[in-house]
Amino acid sequence: MPETLEAFLSAVHRTFTEVTRKAPDYFAGRPLRAAGPPPGAREAVRAAFGATLRAADREEFTAVDRLLDLRRAGPDGADGRREDGDDWAGWRRRLDRRSAVRSARAARLAGAMDRREARAAGSRVRYRAGGQGPLVVLLTALGHTDEVWYPLAERLLPGRRVVMWDAEDAAGPAERRLDAVDAVLAAEGVRACDVVGWCSGAQSAVEYAHRRPGAVRAAVLLHGSYPRAATDPASAYERNLASVCASVAARPHRAGRALRMLTGGEGPAPLPADEHLAAVEALARVPPGLDAVLRHPFRDADALVRYSRTLDGLWRRPLPEPAPGSPPLLSLAGELDRVAAPEPPAALAPWLAGRHGVLVGATHYSLLERPEVVADVCRAFLDGPTAAGPPAGTTGEVRWTESGGPAGPGDRPVPAGVTR
């Protein structure tokens, strides 16, 4: 069927909103390009967004234009349909309001979930639980609170029971984090679950799948950061953080100085004059308003010491090898991830069996920036994890590859406050 103007404008709305949240002035002097836009699109884009739309060949596209192009191929959501009497500015305001309501609902998620407690190896695990259906365990990155999950969890809840908890701040062996999963499963009265792990939580997901293969139906690894051999690709941030954490773990008195190194710096630099570089930089920025969430492991020197000891210990543990009966795993990385390398380490490849995807134009924080896309991938895979290859029906924003993601701009400088 021919692309409707409403469908085109819906893809523009998602792209415009994502870019201007990170770089409010991006479209002030830069056009948005599209190949063969539907009739009336130029005027509608101007009326709804105050931006310039230019018809162009794909060879001219910037990273922002390519993202729009991929989204045009997606399904036409009901939110993109214009109501009788709508002008395009009013249509855009209606979509903005719906997005704001969804964001507010996610922000209030913690209060809507049950607070429960489980016992693990003599300690307590306080966790949140909500929903009905197959159990999904969300494993948070070290040093972070479960707040990072709210937008994604809100979208996974229909048809599933979701549990999540704060990652342990106290130093301790990796087995302690795995014992927590055992304890939560026992408290929930289930024998098996699905697992979604983010960043260092992805390594915990792999280790738990190895330790309890019968307890894990399937696992999704989001922007995983793992111990890497010398031959494995690693981001500049991973290399720097490994060095800093090893130093602080061995010499805690250096934590104050390390804290200034990790969190110092000013706001984002102006976008480059080159339009292609500007598009990449705009997409790679961390959205405003997330500082308190993302800086949690680095909130003070004591927290950094605990974080460093735990992360240093985790990265000294090699990834386990899959064994007969190991559950299926899927990896999702970000093309513009400047925290974790988009390419998985060689030791992870046997677990994935070709199920590695790269989310185009995305950062390390896609679960906060594009929760609807990440939720679609998680649902598609967890509903049919034994199928070969990438999950069917997943978004065109994901580029699937058998041997790992293409080299991304992971070695570029990381903005201050970006954490893992």
XYZ file of C-alpha atoms in Angstrom:
420
model
C 0.000 0.000 0.000
C 1.208 3.541 -0.692
C 2.671 5.390 2.269
C 0.155 7.790 3.763
C 1.057 11.299 4.810
C 0.025 10.449 8.378
C 2.378 7.444 8.444
C 5.239 9.568 7.127
C 4.575 12.308 9.672
C 4.480 9.729 12.487
C 8.011 8.602 11.566
C 9.082 12.252 11.398
C 7.566 12.878 14.827
C 9.578 10.085 16.456
C 12.796 11.222 14.802
C 12.271 14.946 15.405
C 11.419 14.349 19.067
C 14.454 12.138 19.704
C 16.900 14.505 18.014
C 15.597 17.777 19.466
C 15.487 16.344 22.973
C 19.255 15.919 22.738
C 20.055 18.881 20.480
C 17.186 21.430 20.591
C 18.634 23.620 17.830
C 19.520 20.800 15.433
C 16.821 21.598 12.860
C 17.215 25.362 13.141
C 19.647 25.445 10.230
C 19.615 21.869 8.964
C 17.014 20.202 6.749
C 15.475 16.779 7.151
C 15.891 14.680 4.002
C 13.629 11.956 2.668
C 13.519 9.910 -0.501
C 10.226 10.290 -2.315
C 8.144 11.813 0.491
C 4.368 11.662 -0.022
C 2.570 14.657 -1.559
C 2.079 17.494 0.888
C 4.848 16.303 3.208
C 6.976 19.421 2.903
C 4.173 21.746 3.953
C 3.017 19.385 6.724
C 6.529 19.104 8.204
C 6.844 22.876 8.197
C 3.440 23.329 9.840
C 3.861 20.582 12.467
C 7.536 20.905 13.357
C 8.791 24.195 11.945
C 11.459 22.218 10.092
C 12.529 22.082 6.460
C 11.950 18.845 4.540
C 14.008 18.259 1.427
C 13.533 15.459 -1.112
C 16.904 13.788 -1.687
C 18.626 10.597 -2.774
C 19.687 8.242 0.008
C 23.344 8.828 -0.860
C 22.921 12.340 0.574
C 21.403 11.177 3.871
C 22.890 12.025 7.244
C 22.566 9.630 10.197
C 19.342 11.416 11.203
C 17.889 11.048 7.700
C 18.779 7.335 7.620
C 16.993 6.792 10.896
C 13.866 8.438 9.528
C 14.132 6.280 6.418
C 14.177 3.086 8.495
C 11.212 4.248 10.530
C 9.161 4.939 7.415
C 9.273 1.206 6.707
C 7.726 0.392 10.090
C 4.036 -0.116 10.866
C 1.709 2.854 10.782
C 0.634 3.268 14.410
C -2.795 4.539 15.351
C -1.215 7.526 17.070
C -0.233 8.831 13.653
C -3.784 9.171 12.343
C -5.168 12.663 12.027
C -8.587 13.346 13.490
C -11.290 15.336 11.736
C -10.595 19.051 11.989
C -6.960 18.592 12.984
C -4.420 20.896 11.511
C -0.878 19.553 11.464
C 0.242 21.673 14.405
C -2.683 20.372 16.462
C -1.936 16.813 15.343
C 1.644 17.183 16.561
C 0.493 18.583 19.936
C -1.815 15.587 20.377
C 1.063 13.155 19.796
C 3.256 15.141 22.167
C 0.603 14.907 24.875
C 0.263 11.161 24.416
C 4.026 10.731 24.671
C 4.089 12.858 27.815
C 1.336 10.768 29.405
C 3.240 7.574 28.602
C 6.444 8.987 30.085
C 4.627 10.087 33.228
C 3.080 6.641 33.606
C 6.524 5.036 33.363
C 7.944 7.494 35.900
C 5.195 6.483 38.358
C 5.704 2.773 37.750
C 7.579 2.113 40.993
C 4.597 3.224 43.054
C 2.258 0.953 41.106
C 4.325 -2.205 41.624
C 4.331 -4.433 44.696
C 7.302 -4.186 47.039
C 8.447 -7.643 48.032
C 11.354 -9.226 49.829
C 13.381 -12.400 49.349
C 16.142 -13.993 51.381
C 19.449 -14.732 49.678
C 22.408 -16.318 51.484
C 21.569 -14.623 54.753
C 20.809 -11.205 53.219
C 17.605 -9.580 52.011
C 16.716 -8.700 48.440
C 14.069 -5.992 48.234
C 12.488 -6.067 44.815
C 9.532 -4.722 42.882
C 7.049 -6.959 41.108
C 4.078 -6.294 38.876
C 1.905 -7.860 36.209
C 0.743 -11.390 35.481
C 2.175 -14.045 33.173
C 5.618 -15.520 32.498
C 8.227 -14.099 34.851
C 10.805 -11.650 33.453
C 13.771 -10.769 35.665
C 15.485 -7.444 34.903
C 19.153 -7.425 35.960
C 20.407 -3.894 36.579
C 23.954 -2.705 35.872
C 26.250 -2.543 38.863
C 25.780 0.505 41.062
C 22.477 1.534 39.464
C 18.940 1.592 40.812
C 15.984 -0.085 39.143
C 14.863 3.358 37.904
C 16.733 2.709 34.656
C 14.115 0.059 33.821
C 10.883 2.014 34.293
C 10.164 2.984 30.642
C 10.965 -0.528 29.382
C 9.263 -2.361 32.248
C 6.057 -0.380 31.680
C 5.973 -1.723 28.133
C 6.827 -5.312 29.079
C 4.190 -5.583 31.809
C 1.113 -6.447 29.700
C 1.054 -10.261 29.614
C 4.147 -10.705 31.807
C 5.161 -10.522 35.441
C 8.165 -8.235 35.756
C 10.552 -8.138 38.728
C 13.490 -5.770 39.250
C 15.703 -4.482 42.043
C 18.573 -2.114 42.718
C 22.003 -3.494 41.922
C 24.063 -4.079 45.046
C 26.264 -1.162 46.000
C 28.252 -3.175 48.527
C 31.309 -5.046 47.309
C 30.875 -8.797 47.168
C 31.417 -11.895 45.049
C 29.495 -12.364 41.818
C 27.786 -15.393 43.333
C 25.897 -13.039 45.626
C 24.141 -11.413 42.670
C 23.278 -14.813 41.250
C 21.967 -15.983 44.637
C 19.610 -12.994 44.529
C 17.995 -14.338 41.351
C 17.527 -17.751 42.967
C 15.927 -16.085 45.979
C 13.520 -13.992 43.897
C 12.424 -17.015 41.861
C 11.756 -18.906 45.081
C 9.814 -15.975 46.541
C 7.731 -15.773 43.351
C 7.087 -19.517 43.426
C 8.400 -20.234 39.930
C 11.055 -22.592 38.586
C 11.996 -20.727 35.403
C 12.082 -17.183 34.098
C 13.188 -15.005 31.221
C 16.067 -12.618 31.924
C 16.929 -9.192 30.523
C 20.294 -7.739 31.577
C 21.671 -4.285 30.844
C 25.370 -3.326 30.690
C 27.243 -5.255 33.404
C 23.895 -6.877 34.216
C 24.230 -8.666 30.877
C 27.296 -10.534 32.143
C 25.338 -11.544 35.235
C 22.597 -12.819 32.915
C 25.101 -14.986 31.016
C 26.583 -16.325 34.258
C 23.157 -17.135 35.652
C 22.175 -18.905 32.418
C 25.332 -21.015 32.802
C 24.770 -21.667 36.502
C 21.051 -22.445 36.256
C 20.322 -23.447 32.630
C 17.040 -25.059 33.641
C 15.876 -21.892 35.375
C 16.332 -19.615 32.347
C 14.047 -19.992 29.351
C 15.824 -17.249 27.382
C 17.802 -14.059 27.983
C 18.202 -10.692 26.252
C 21.521 -8.866 26.692
C 21.173 -5.088 26.277
C 24.344 -3.098 25.562
C 26.375 -5.703 27.399
C 29.782 -4.843 28.808
C 31.929 -7.898 29.479
C 35.498 -8.939 30.294
C 37.380 -8.829 27.011
C 40.497 -10.557 25.737
C 43.265 -8.500 24.156
C 41.945 -9.400 20.697
C 38.363 -8.335 21.477
C 37.087 -4.885 20.485
C 36.551 -2.587 23.441
C 35.444 1.017 23.701
C 37.787 3.699 24.943
C 35.441 4.149 27.890
C 35.637 0.461 28.845
C 39.419 0.531 28.738
C 39.568 3.721 30.785
C 37.000 2.554 33.320
C 38.742 -0.800 33.782
C 41.973 1.027 34.582
C 40.303 3.503 36.950
C 38.343 0.848 38.832
C 41.368 -1.410 39.220
C 43.322 1.525 40.646
C 40.547 2.576 43.051
C 39.903 -1.011 44.153
C 43.584 -1.391 45.057
C 44.008 2.137 46.482
C 40.677 3.476 47.801
C 42.262 6.782 48.810
C 42.406 7.643 45.087
C 38.622 7.606 44.787
C 38.202 11.364 45.130
C 40.588 12.133 42.307
C 39.086 9.376 40.135
C 35.619 10.757 40.810
C 36.627 14.134 39.372
C 38.024 12.400 36.287
C 34.844 10.423 35.693
C 32.255 13.113 36.377
C 34.077 16.357 35.618
C 33.682 18.379 32.484
C 31.209 20.836 31.089
C 28.098 20.405 29.017
C 28.068 19.121 25.454
C 30.135 21.018 22.922
C 28.362 22.804 20.058
C 27.468 20.577 17.147
C 30.088 20.443 14.363
C 29.591 22.584 11.284
C 29.761 19.511 9.052
C 26.182 18.290 8.672
C 27.031 14.576 8.700
C 29.149 14.879 11.833
C 26.479 17.028 13.461
C 23.845 14.338 12.857
C 26.001 11.654 14.493
C 26.835 13.891 17.449
C 23.191 14.822 17.999
C 22.082 11.176 18.094
C 25.031 10.144 20.293
C 24.306 12.657 23.034
C 22.771 11.560 26.326
C 19.319 13.127 26.804
C 19.043 15.799 29.487
C 17.414 14.952 32.770
C 19.126 11.597 33.272
C 22.169 12.800 35.212
C 20.957 11.680 38.633
C 20.069 8.216 37.333
C 23.231 7.636 35.317
C 25.677 9.101 37.838
C 24.418 6.971 40.707
C 27.516 4.717 40.862
C 29.661 7.887 40.979
C 27.588 9.930 43.413
C 30.387 10.074 46.010
C 33.802 8.605 46.767
C 32.475 5.780 48.963
C 30.057 4.662 46.262
C 32.876 4.699 43.707
C 35.057 2.487 45.937
C 32.284 -0.088 46.273
C 31.501 0.097 42.567
C 35.176 -0.231 41.592
C 35.749 -3.289 43.754
C 32.671 -5.041 42.428
C 33.253 -4.160 38.780
C 36.950 -5.031 38.942
C 36.041 -8.409 40.391
C 33.370 -8.991 37.748
C 35.671 -8.160 34.862
C 38.280 -10.568 36.152
C 35.810 -13.425 35.683
C 35.904 -14.896 32.174
C 32.630 -15.496 30.420
C 31.525 -19.123 30.824
C 31.160 -21.405 27.824
C 27.710 -22.668 26.874
C 26.974 -26.280 27.665
C 24.351 -28.720 26.362
C 20.978 -27.436 27.473
C 22.076 -23.796 27.708
C 19.180 -21.401 27.037
C 19.040 -19.211 23.911
C 20.473 -15.703 24.253
C 19.999 -12.586 22.138
C 22.291 -9.552 22.165
C 21.210 -6.012 21.294
C 23.834 -3.264 20.984
C 23.776 0.416 20.051
C 25.426 1.718 16.903
C 26.483 4.905 18.704
C 27.236 3.310 22.063
C 30.224 5.152 23.526
C 30.206 3.171 26.751
C 30.184 -0.504 25.716
C 31.632 -1.677 22.416
C 28.824 -2.621 20.001
C 30.682 -5.804 19.054
C 30.347 -8.709 21.497
C 33.514 -10.478 22.680
C 34.473 -13.692 20.904
C 33.624 -15.730 24.017
C 29.980 -14.669 23.734
C 29.517 -15.732 20.100
C 28.783 -19.429 20.864
C 25.943 -18.350 23.146
C 24.344 -16.092 20.543
C 24.269 -18.367 17.492
C 23.864 -15.331 15.222
C 21.333 -13.519 17.378
C 23.174 -10.196 17.663
C 21.547 -6.962 16.579
C 22.719 -3.361 16.391
C 20.133 -0.669 17.020
C 20.785 1.998 14.389
C 21.598 5.461 15.710
C 21.156 4.360 19.341
C 23.304 4.954 22.413
C 24.009 2.866 25.514
C 20.705 4.023 26.947
C 18.178 2.727 24.419
C 16.055 1.252 27.224
C 15.474 4.874 28.310
C 15.488 6.546 24.878
C 13.652 3.969 22.719
C 11.836 1.703 25.157
C 9.114 0.924 22.618
C 11.660 -0.492 20.153
C 13.592 -2.460 22.787
C 10.321 -3.846 24.178
C 9.279 -5.025 20.694
C 12.592 -6.879 20.277
C 12.355 -8.431 23.753
C 8.781 -9.589 23.242
C 9.457 -11.010 19.794
C 12.431 -13.009 21.035
C 11.010 -14.147 24.371
C 7.793 -15.299 22.662
C 9.796 -17.578 20.344
C 13.346 -17.958 21.625
C 14.085 -21.346 20.055
C 13.595 -20.132 16.481
C 16.800 -19.857 14.482
C 18.205 -16.437 13.648
C 16.791 -13.024 14.568
C 13.255 -12.874 15.983
C 10.565 -12.515 13.356
C 8.733 -9.250 12.946
C 11.273 -7.071 14.738
C 11.765 -3.447 13.861
C 13.785 -2.307 10.862
C 15.801 -0.101 13.206
C 17.816 -3.197 14.161
C 20.607 -4.395 11.880
C 21.122 -8.118 12.507
C 24.473 -9.769 12.026
C 25.867 -13.244 12.562
C 29.381 -12.388 13.662
C 28.837 -9.260 15.754
C 28.052 -5.622 15.090
C 30.020 -3.413 12.743
C 32.617 -1.125 14.179
C 30.827 1.853 15.683
C 32.158 5.185 16.897
C 32.737 3.728 20.357
C 36.212 5.193 20.693
C 35.077 8.797 20.591
C 35.132 10.868 23.782
C 32.339 10.184 26.254
C 30.372 13.132 27.617
C 30.825 13.823 31.301
C 28.510 11.862 33.530
C 27.999 8.969 31.109
C 28.123 5.834 33.216
C 27.933 2.141 32.739
